Short mmCIF file of C-alpha atoms in Angstrom, two decimals:
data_model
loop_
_atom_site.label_atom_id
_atom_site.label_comp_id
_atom_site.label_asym_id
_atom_site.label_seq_id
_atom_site.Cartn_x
_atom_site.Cartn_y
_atom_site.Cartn_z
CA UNK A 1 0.00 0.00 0.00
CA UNK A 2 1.11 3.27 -0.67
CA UNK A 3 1.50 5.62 2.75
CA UNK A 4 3.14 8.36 0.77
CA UNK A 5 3.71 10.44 -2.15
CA UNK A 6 5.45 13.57 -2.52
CA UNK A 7 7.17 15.70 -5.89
CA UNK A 8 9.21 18.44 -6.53
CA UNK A 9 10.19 20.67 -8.81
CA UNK A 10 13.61 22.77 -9.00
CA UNK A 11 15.09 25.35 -11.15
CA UNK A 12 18.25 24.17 -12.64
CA UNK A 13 19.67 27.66 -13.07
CA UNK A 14 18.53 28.69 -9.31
CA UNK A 15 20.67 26.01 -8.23
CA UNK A 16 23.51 27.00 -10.41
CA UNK A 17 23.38 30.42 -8.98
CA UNK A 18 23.66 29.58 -5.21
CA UNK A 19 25.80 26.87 -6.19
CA UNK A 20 28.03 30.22 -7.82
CA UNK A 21 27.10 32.57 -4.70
CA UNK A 22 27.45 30.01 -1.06
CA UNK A 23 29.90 27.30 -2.33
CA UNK A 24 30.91 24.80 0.18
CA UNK A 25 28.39 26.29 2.62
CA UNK A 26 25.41 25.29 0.45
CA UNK A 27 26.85 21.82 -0.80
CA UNK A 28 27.76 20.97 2.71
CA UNK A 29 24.53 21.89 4.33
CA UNK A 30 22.47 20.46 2.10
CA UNK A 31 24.25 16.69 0.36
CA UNK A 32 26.31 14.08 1.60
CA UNK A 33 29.40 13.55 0.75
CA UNK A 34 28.69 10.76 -1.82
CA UNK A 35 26.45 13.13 -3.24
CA UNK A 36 28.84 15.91 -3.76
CA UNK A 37 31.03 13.41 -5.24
CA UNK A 38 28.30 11.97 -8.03
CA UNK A 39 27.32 15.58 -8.84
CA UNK A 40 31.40 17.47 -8.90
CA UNK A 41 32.01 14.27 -11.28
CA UNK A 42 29.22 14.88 -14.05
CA UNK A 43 29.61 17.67 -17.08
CA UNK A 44 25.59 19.15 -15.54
CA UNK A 45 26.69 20.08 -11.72
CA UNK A 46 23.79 22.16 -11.15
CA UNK A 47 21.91 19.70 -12.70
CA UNK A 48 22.78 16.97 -10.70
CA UNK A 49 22.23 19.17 -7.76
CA UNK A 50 19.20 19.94 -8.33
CA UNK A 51 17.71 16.64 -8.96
CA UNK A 52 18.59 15.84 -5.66
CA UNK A 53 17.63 18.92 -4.28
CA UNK A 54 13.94 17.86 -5.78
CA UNK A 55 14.54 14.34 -4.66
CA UNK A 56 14.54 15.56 -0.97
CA UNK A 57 11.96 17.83 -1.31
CA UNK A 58 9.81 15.10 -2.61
CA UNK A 59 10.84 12.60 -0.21
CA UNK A 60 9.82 15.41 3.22
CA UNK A 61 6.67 15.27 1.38
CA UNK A 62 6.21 11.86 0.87
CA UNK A 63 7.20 11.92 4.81
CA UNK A 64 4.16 14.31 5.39
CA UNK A 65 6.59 16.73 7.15
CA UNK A 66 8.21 18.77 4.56
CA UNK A 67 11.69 20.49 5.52
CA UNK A 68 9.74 22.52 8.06
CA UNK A 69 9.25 19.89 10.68
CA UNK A 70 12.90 18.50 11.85
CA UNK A 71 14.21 16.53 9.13
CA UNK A 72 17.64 18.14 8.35
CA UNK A 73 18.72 18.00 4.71
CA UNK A 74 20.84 15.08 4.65
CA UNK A 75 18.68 13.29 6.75
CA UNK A 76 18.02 12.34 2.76
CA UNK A 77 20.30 11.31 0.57
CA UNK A 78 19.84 10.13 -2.97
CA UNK A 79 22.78 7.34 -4.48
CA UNK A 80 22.57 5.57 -7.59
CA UNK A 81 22.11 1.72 -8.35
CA UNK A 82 25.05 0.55 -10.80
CA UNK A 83 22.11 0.78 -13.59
CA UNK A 84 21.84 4.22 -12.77
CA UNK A 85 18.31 3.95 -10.97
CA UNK A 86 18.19 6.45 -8.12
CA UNK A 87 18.04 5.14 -4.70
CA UNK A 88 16.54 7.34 -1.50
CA UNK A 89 18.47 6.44 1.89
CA UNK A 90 16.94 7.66 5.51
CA UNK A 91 18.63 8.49 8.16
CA UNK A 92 18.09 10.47 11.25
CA UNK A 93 14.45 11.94 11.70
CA UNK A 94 13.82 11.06 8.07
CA UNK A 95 14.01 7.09 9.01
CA UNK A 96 12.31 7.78 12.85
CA UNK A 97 9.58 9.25 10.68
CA UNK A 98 9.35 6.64 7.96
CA UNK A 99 9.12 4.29 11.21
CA UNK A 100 6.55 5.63 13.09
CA UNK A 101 4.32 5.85 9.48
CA UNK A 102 4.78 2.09 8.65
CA UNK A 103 2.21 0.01 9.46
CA UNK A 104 3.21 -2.94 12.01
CA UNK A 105 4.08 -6.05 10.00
CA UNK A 106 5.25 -3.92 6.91
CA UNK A 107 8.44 -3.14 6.04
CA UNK A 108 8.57 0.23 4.14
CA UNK A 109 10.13 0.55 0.63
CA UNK A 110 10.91 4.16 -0.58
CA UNK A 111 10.96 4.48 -4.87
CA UNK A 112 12.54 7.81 -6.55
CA UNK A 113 12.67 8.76 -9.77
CA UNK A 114 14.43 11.86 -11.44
CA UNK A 115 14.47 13.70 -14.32
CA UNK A 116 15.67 17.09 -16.10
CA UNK A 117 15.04 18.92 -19.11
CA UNK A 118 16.99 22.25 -18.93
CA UNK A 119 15.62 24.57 -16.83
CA UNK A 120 14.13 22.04 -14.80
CA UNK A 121 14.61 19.22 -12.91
CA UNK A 122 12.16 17.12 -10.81
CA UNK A 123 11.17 14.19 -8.44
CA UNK A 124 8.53 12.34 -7.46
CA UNK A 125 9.34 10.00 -4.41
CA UNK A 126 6.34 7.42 -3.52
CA UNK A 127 6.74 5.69 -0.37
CA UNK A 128 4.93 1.98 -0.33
CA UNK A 129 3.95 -0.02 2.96
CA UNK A 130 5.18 -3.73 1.88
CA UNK A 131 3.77 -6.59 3.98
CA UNK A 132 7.10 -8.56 6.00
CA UNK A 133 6.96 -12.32 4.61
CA UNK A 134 6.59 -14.80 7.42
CA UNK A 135 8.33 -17.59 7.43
CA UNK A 136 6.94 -20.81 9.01
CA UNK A 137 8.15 -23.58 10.88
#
């Protein structure tokens, strides 16, 4: 079952320009440092940054918090599957609050997907309640 859904979308030359203006101070507030690392090594930067900007905007919605209710930037972090698929990670008050909405007896399964087409780039982040498999004896 589905227990949440959230999208975003970001300006890829907003993030280019306080990528230019704050530096470090933006980058390191707001992505890992695996994330830093995907994004410095692409040719589109901003681009990169702002899908994952997106991606954790979509995901504090999918939360049913959004950024204003405790979960600190890199509570979320986005990584990539050697296919390239886009994979959300929790951490922090992100994953306390992806606990306390999974239903007992479900184990919770976040999907992310990203896109861009210059200006923009955007996420949609759906957050599904999986039953646990029992295993008999």
């Amino acid at each position: 079952m589905i227990i949440g859904i959230g999208t975003d979308l970001a300006n890829i030359d907003r993030i280019a320009q306080t990528l230019e203006r704050f530096g470090d101070r933006f980058r390191n507030r707001v992505f890992t440092d695996t994330e830093q690392g995907k994004a410095e090594r692409r040719r589109d930067v901003a681009g990169t940054y702002a899908k994952r900007w997106a991606a954790k905007e979509a995901c504090s919605k999918a939360l049913g918090t959004g950024l204003s209710m405790g979960i600190a930037w890199k509570d979320m972090s986005v990584t990539n599957m050697n296919t390239g698929q886009p994979v959300m990670h929790v951490t922090g008050w992100a994953e306390k609050r992806l606990k306390e909405m999974t239903p007992e007896g479900h184990e919770a399964i976040i999907h992310v997907t990203l896109t861009d087409d210059h200006p923009w780039a955007q996420a949609f982040v759906v957050i599904e309640a999986r039953p646990i498999a029992r295993v008999d004896s």
